[in-house]
């Protein structure tokens, strides 16, 4: 699942490569992924793309229609949705939820092999209608999310640390992979309860969150372009590395759960 660092870098690459481009044709080969009427989709032909940005786990692509009205495409890729920038001549893959033919000979396409993601095409003031949007907490890398604000927000959540980091009502943009990385960096067990943390440990968690996300963005900026559809997980230190030695202490990393696995070190992340 793409998380904050992945989506930040994809948004930056889309700004570089599609901002200012005109849409010649818009279609939805697999229509079920797009929440828009056929007329709303057709209106994208003739539109101009603005600067893509990220909010939580959404990519937001702004369009100015030929009529001058504005629309935003909000994409929540969930498990397997990916944007592709590819030649218009390339074969259209199965499960392509949106195909935008641009004026430079390329297509911007959204492909989702698991069909779990969603694309919402909304007016400027329409983001609030997206499920979960208004409840979303600040982005985990938001400069306004200071340590004081983080402390104040975390008080409302007494439960286990891993689901807490993944809870977008607390902070937005962190999923299964980066929650493991952050907790390992902080030296806190994923099953530990927030209510058991002292003030120093809350500060340690905050600092680990900011450091892990910033480092990942730096590394992905080198690895991702130009292939925005490829997710790079080789930079992760512990997530899905169960059985390998802990990079800090050398003890075998423990992994539990299946598809939504949690990986941690029993030495570096003690239960208390
Ligand atoms: Zn360790």
CSV table of C-alpha atoms and ligand atoms in Angstrom, one decimal:
chain,number,residue,atom,x,y,z
A,1,UNK,CA,0.0,0.0,0.0
A,2,UNK,CA,1.4,3.4,-0.9
A,3,UNK,CA,2.0,5.5,2.2
A,4,UNK,CA,3.0,9.1,2.8
A,5,UNK,CA,6.6,8.9,1.5
A,6,UNK,CA,5.6,7.0,-1.6
A,7,UNK,CA,2.8,9.3,-2.5
A,8,UNK,CA,4.8,12.5,-1.7
A,9,UNK,CA,7.3,11.5,-4.3
A,10,UNK,CA,4.7,10.4,-6.9
A,11,UNK,CA,3.0,13.8,-6.4
A,12,UNK,CA,6.3,15.6,-7.0
A,13,UNK,CA,7.0,13.6,-10.2
A,14,UNK,CA,3.5,14.4,-11.5
A,15,UNK,CA,4.1,18.1,-10.9
A,16,UNK,CA,7.2,17.8,-12.9
A,17,UNK,CA,5.7,15.9,-15.8
A,18,UNK,CA,2.0,16.6,-16.1
A,19,UNK,CA,1.4,20.1,-14.6
A,20,UNK,CA,0.2,22.4,-17.3
A,21,UNK,CA,-0.6,19.6,-19.8
A,22,UNK,CA,-4.0,19.5,-21.5
A,23,UNK,CA,-6.2,16.5,-21.5
A,24,UNK,CA,-7.2,15.4,-25.0
A,25,UNK,CA,-9.4,12.5,-24.1
A,26,UNK,CA,-10.7,11.0,-20.9
A,27,UNK,CA,-12.1,7.5,-20.5
A,28,UNK,CA,-12.7,4.9,-17.8
A,29,UNK,CA,-11.9,1.4,-19.3
A,30,UNK,CA,-12.9,-0.2,-16.0
A,31,UNK,CA,-15.6,2.2,-14.9
A,32,UNK,CA,-16.3,0.8,-11.4
A,33,UNK,CA,-13.2,2.4,-9.9
A,34,UNK,CA,-14.2,6.0,-10.7
A,35,UNK,CA,-16.9,7.8,-8.8
A,36,UNK,CA,-18.1,10.2,-11.5
A,37,UNK,CA,-20.9,10.3,-14.1
A,38,UNK,CA,-20.1,9.7,-17.8
A,39,UNK,CA,-20.8,13.4,-18.4
A,40,UNK,CA,-18.4,14.5,-15.6
A,41,UNK,CA,-15.7,12.2,-17.0
A,42,UNK,CA,-16.3,13.6,-20.5
A,43,UNK,CA,-15.8,17.2,-19.1
A,44,UNK,CA,-12.2,16.3,-18.4
A,45,UNK,CA,-11.4,16.4,-22.2
A,46,UNK,CA,-10.0,19.9,-22.8
A,47,UNK,CA,-9.1,20.4,-19.2
A,48,UNK,CA,-5.7,21.6,-17.9
A,49,UNK,CA,-3.9,19.8,-15.1
A,50,UNK,CA,-2.5,21.7,-12.2
A,51,UNK,CA,-0.1,20.8,-9.5
A,52,UNK,CA,-0.8,17.4,-7.9
A,53,UNK,CA,-0.5,17.2,-4.1
A,54,UNK,CA,-0.9,14.6,-1.4
A,55,UNK,CA,-3.1,14.7,1.7
A,56,UNK,CA,-3.1,11.6,4.0
A,57,UNK,CA,-3.1,8.6,1.6
A,58,UNK,CA,-4.9,10.6,-1.1
A,59,UNK,CA,-3.3,12.1,-4.3
A,60,UNK,CA,-5.2,15.2,-5.4
A,61,UNK,CA,-5.0,16.1,-9.0
A,62,UNK,CA,-6.5,19.5,-9.9
A,63,UNK,CA,-8.1,20.2,-13.2
A,64,UNK,CA,-9.3,23.5,-14.8
A,65,UNK,CA,-12.0,22.5,-17.3
A,66,UNK,CA,-12.5,24.2,-20.7
A,67,UNK,CA,-15.5,26.0,-19.1
A,68,UNK,CA,-13.1,27.5,-16.4
A,69,UNK,CA,-14.7,25.4,-13.6
A,70,UNK,CA,-12.4,23.5,-11.4
A,71,UNK,CA,-12.4,19.8,-10.5
A,72,UNK,CA,-10.2,17.7,-8.3
A,73,UNK,CA,-9.5,14.0,-8.8
A,74,UNK,CA,-8.9,12.5,-5.3
A,75,UNK,CA,-7.3,9.0,-5.6
A,76,UNK,CA,-7.1,6.6,-2.7
A,77,UNK,CA,-5.0,3.8,-4.0
A,78,UNK,CA,-5.6,1.4,-1.1
A,79,UNK,CA,-3.6,-1.8,-1.6
A,80,UNK,CA,-2.6,-1.9,-5.2
A,81,UNK,CA,-3.7,1.2,-7.1
A,82,UNK,CA,-1.0,2.9,-9.1
A,83,UNK,CA,-0.7,5.8,-11.5
A,84,UNK,CA,1.3,5.2,-14.7
A,85,UNK,CA,2.7,7.7,-17.1
A,86,UNK,CA,3.1,5.8,-20.3
A,87,UNK,CA,3.0,6.4,-24.0
A,88,UNK,CA,-0.5,6.7,-25.5
A,89,UNK,CA,0.4,3.9,-27.8
A,90,UNK,CA,1.1,1.4,-25.0
A,91,UNK,CA,-1.4,-1.4,-24.4
A,92,UNK,CA,-4.1,-0.5,-21.9
A,93,UNK,CA,-3.8,-2.9,-19.0
A,94,UNK,CA,-6.7,-4.8,-17.4
A,95,UNK,CA,-8.3,-2.9,-14.5
A,96,UNK,CA,-7.4,0.6,-15.8
A,97,UNK,CA,-9.9,2.8,-13.9
A,98,UNK,CA,-9.0,6.0,-15.7
A,99,UNK,CA,-7.1,6.9,-18.8
A,100,UNK,CA,-6.2,10.5,-19.6
A,101,UNK,CA,-4.6,11.1,-23.0
A,102,UNK,CA,-2.4,14.2,-22.7
A,103,UNK,CA,-1.2,16.6,-25.4
A,104,UNK,CA,2.4,15.3,-25.2
A,105,UNK,CA,1.9,11.8,-26.5
A,106,UNK,CA,1.6,10.3,-23.1
A,107,UNK,CA,-1.3,8.9,-21.0
A,108,UNK,CA,-1.8,9.3,-17.3
A,109,UNK,CA,-3.5,6.1,-16.2
A,110,UNK,CA,-4.8,4.7,-13.0
A,111,UNK,CA,-4.5,0.9,-12.7
A,112,UNK,CA,-5.7,-1.2,-9.8
A,113,UNK,CA,-5.2,-4.9,-9.9
A,114,UNK,CA,-6.9,-5.5,-6.6
A,115,UNK,CA,-9.8,-3.1,-7.5
A,116,UNK,CA,-9.9,-1.8,-3.9
A,117,UNK,CA,-8.9,1.8,-4.6
A,118,UNK,CA,-11.2,4.6,-5.3
A,119,UNK,CA,-11.1,7.7,-7.6
A,120,UNK,CA,-13.4,10.6,-6.7
A,121,UNK,CA,-14.0,13.4,-9.2
A,122,UNK,CA,-15.3,16.3,-7.2
A,123,UNK,CA,-15.8,20.1,-7.4
A,124,UNK,CA,-13.5,22.3,-5.4
A,125,UNK,CA,-15.7,22.2,-2.3
A,126,UNK,CA,-16.5,18.5,-2.8
A,127,UNK,CA,-13.6,16.9,-0.9
A,128,UNK,CA,-15.6,17.0,2.4
A,129,UNK,CA,-18.1,14.5,0.8
A,130,UNK,CA,-15.3,11.8,0.5
A,131,UNK,CA,-15.7,9.2,3.2
A,132,UNK,CA,-13.3,9.9,6.1
A,133,UNK,CA,-12.1,13.2,4.7
A,134,UNK,CA,-13.4,15.6,7.3
A,135,UNK,CA,-12.3,13.3,10.2
A,136,UNK,CA,-8.7,13.1,8.9
A,137,UNK,CA,-6.0,14.3,11.3
A,138,UNK,CA,-3.0,16.4,10.3
A,139,UNK,CA,-0.5,14.8,7.9
A,140,UNK,CA,2.3,13.0,9.8
A,141,UNK,CA,4.9,15.3,8.2
A,142,UNK,CA,2.8,18.5,8.6
A,143,UNK,CA,5.1,21.3,9.8
A,144,UNK,CA,2.2,22.6,12.0
A,145,UNK,CA,2.2,19.2,13.8
A,146,UNK,CA,4.6,20.3,16.5
A,147,UNK,CA,5.7,18.1,19.4
A,148,UNK,CA,3.2,20.0,21.6
A,149,UNK,CA,0.3,19.4,19.2
A,150,UNK,CA,1.4,15.7,18.9
A,151,UNK,CA,1.3,15.4,22.7
A,152,UNK,CA,-2.1,17.0,22.9
A,153,UNK,CA,-3.6,14.7,20.1
A,154,UNK,CA,-2.1,11.5,21.4
A,155,UNK,CA,-3.7,11.9,24.8
A,156,UNK,CA,-7.1,11.0,23.2
A,157,UNK,CA,-5.8,7.6,22.1
A,158,UNK,CA,-4.9,5.2,24.9
A,159,UNK,CA,-4.7,2.0,22.8
A,160,UNK,CA,-1.8,0.1,21.1
A,161,UNK,CA,0.8,2.0,19.3
A,162,UNK,CA,0.7,0.3,15.9
A,163,UNK,CA,-3.0,0.8,15.2
A,164,UNK,CA,-2.6,4.3,16.7
A,165,UNK,CA,0.0,5.3,14.1
A,166,UNK,CA,-2.2,3.9,11.3
A,167,UNK,CA,-5.3,5.7,12.5
A,168,UNK,CA,-5.8,8.6,10.1
A,169,UNK,CA,-7.9,10.4,12.6
A,170,UNK,CA,-4.8,10.7,14.7
A,171,UNK,CA,-2.2,11.4,12.0
A,172,UNK,CA,-2.7,10.8,8.3
A,173,UNK,CA,-0.5,9.0,5.8
A,174,UNK,CA,1.1,6.1,7.8
A,175,UNK,CA,0.2,2.5,7.0
A,176,UNK,CA,1.3,-0.9,7.9
A,177,UNK,CA,4.9,-0.6,6.6
A,178,UNK,CA,6.0,2.8,8.0
A,179,UNK,CA,4.3,2.2,11.3
A,180,UNK,CA,6.7,-0.8,11.8
A,181,UNK,CA,9.6,1.3,10.7
A,182,UNK,CA,8.7,4.2,13.1
A,183,UNK,CA,8.2,1.9,16.1
A,184,UNK,CA,11.5,0.1,15.5
A,185,UNK,CA,13.3,3.5,15.2
A,186,UNK,CA,11.6,4.7,18.4
A,187,UNK,CA,12.4,1.4,20.2
A,188,UNK,CA,8.8,0.9,21.2
A,189,UNK,CA,6.9,-2.4,20.9
A,190,UNK,CA,4.0,-2.3,18.5
A,191,UNK,CA,1.6,-3.8,21.0
A,192,UNK,CA,2.5,-1.5,23.8
A,193,UNK,CA,-0.3,0.8,24.9
A,194,UNK,CA,0.1,4.6,24.5
A,195,UNK,CA,-1.2,5.0,28.0
A,196,UNK,CA,2.0,3.3,29.3
A,197,UNK,CA,4.3,5.8,27.6
A,198,UNK,CA,6.2,8.5,29.6
A,199,UNK,CA,6.7,12.0,28.2
A,200,UNK,CA,10.2,11.2,26.9
A,201,UNK,CA,8.8,8.2,25.0
A,202,UNK,CA,6.1,10.3,23.4
A,203,UNK,CA,8.8,12.7,22.3
A,204,UNK,CA,10.9,9.8,21.0
A,205,UNK,CA,7.9,8.5,19.0
A,206,UNK,CA,7.3,11.9,17.5
A,207,UNK,CA,11.0,12.3,16.5
A,208,UNK,CA,11.2,8.8,15.1
A,209,UNK,CA,8.0,9.5,13.0
A,210,UNK,CA,9.4,12.7,11.5
A,211,UNK,CA,12.9,11.2,10.9
A,212,UNK,CA,11.7,7.9,9.3
A,213,UNK,CA,9.3,9.7,6.9
A,214,UNK,CA,11.8,12.4,6.0
A,215,UNK,CA,14.6,9.9,5.3
A,216,UNK,CA,12.3,7.7,3.2
A,217,UNK,CA,11.2,10.7,1.1
A,218,UNK,CA,14.9,11.6,0.5
A,219,UNK,CA,15.7,8.1,-0.6
A,220,UNK,CA,12.5,7.6,-2.7
A,221,UNK,CA,13.2,10.8,-4.6
A,222,UNK,CA,16.3,9.0,-6.0
A,223,UNK,CA,14.7,5.6,-6.5
A,224,UNK,CA,11.2,6.3,-7.9
A,225,UNK,CA,11.4,8.6,-10.9
A,226,UNK,CA,10.6,8.1,-13.7
A,227,UNK,CA,8.6,4.9,-13.0
A,228,UNK,CA,5.9,6.2,-10.6
A,229,UNK,CA,4.0,2.9,-10.7
A,230,UNK,CA,6.8,1.0,-8.9
A,231,UNK,CA,6.7,0.8,-5.2
A,232,UNK,CA,10.1,0.7,-3.6
A,233,UNK,CA,10.2,-1.2,-0.3
A,234,UNK,CA,13.9,-2.2,-0.3
A,235,UNK,CA,14.7,0.9,1.8
A,236,UNK,CA,12.7,-0.5,4.8
A,237,UNK,CA,14.8,-1.7,7.7
A,238,UNK,CA,12.4,-4.1,9.4
A,239,UNK,CA,9.0,-4.3,7.8
A,240,UNK,CA,8.5,-7.8,6.2
A,241,UNK,CA,12.0,-8.8,7.2
A,242,UNK,CA,11.0,-11.4,9.8
A,243,UNK,CA,13.8,-13.9,10.4
A,244,UNK,CA,16.5,-11.5,9.2
A,245,UNK,CA,18.9,-10.0,11.8
A,246,UNK,CA,17.8,-6.7,13.4
A,247,UNK,CA,20.0,-3.9,11.8
A,248,UNK,CA,20.6,-2.5,15.3
A,249,UNK,CA,21.2,-5.5,17.6
A,250,UNK,CA,21.5,-8.5,15.3
A,251,UNK,CA,18.7,-10.5,17.0
A,252,UNK,CA,16.3,-12.3,14.6
A,253,UNK,CA,13.4,-10.0,13.8
A,254,UNK,CA,10.0,-11.4,14.8
A,255,UNK,CA,7.0,-11.2,12.4
A,256,UNK,CA,3.4,-12.0,13.1
A,257,UNK,CA,0.3,-11.9,11.0
A,258,UNK,CA,-0.2,-12.6,7.3
A,259,UNK,CA,-0.9,-10.0,4.7
A,260,UNK,CA,-1.0,-7.3,7.3
A,261,UNK,CA,2.1,-8.4,9.0
A,262,UNK,CA,3.9,-6.7,11.9
A,263,UNK,CA,7.7,-7.0,12.2
A,264,UNK,CA,9.6,-5.9,15.2
A,265,UNK,CA,12.7,-6.7,17.3
A,266,UNK,CA,12.1,-8.2,20.8
A,267,UNK,CA,15.4,-6.7,22.1
A,268,UNK,CA,15.2,-3.2,20.7
A,269,UNK,CA,11.4,-2.9,21.3
A,270,UNK,CA,10.8,-4.4,24.7
A,271,UNK,CA,7.2,-4.9,25.9
A,272,UNK,CA,7.6,-2.2,28.6
B,1,LIG,ZN1,17.2,-5.2,17.7
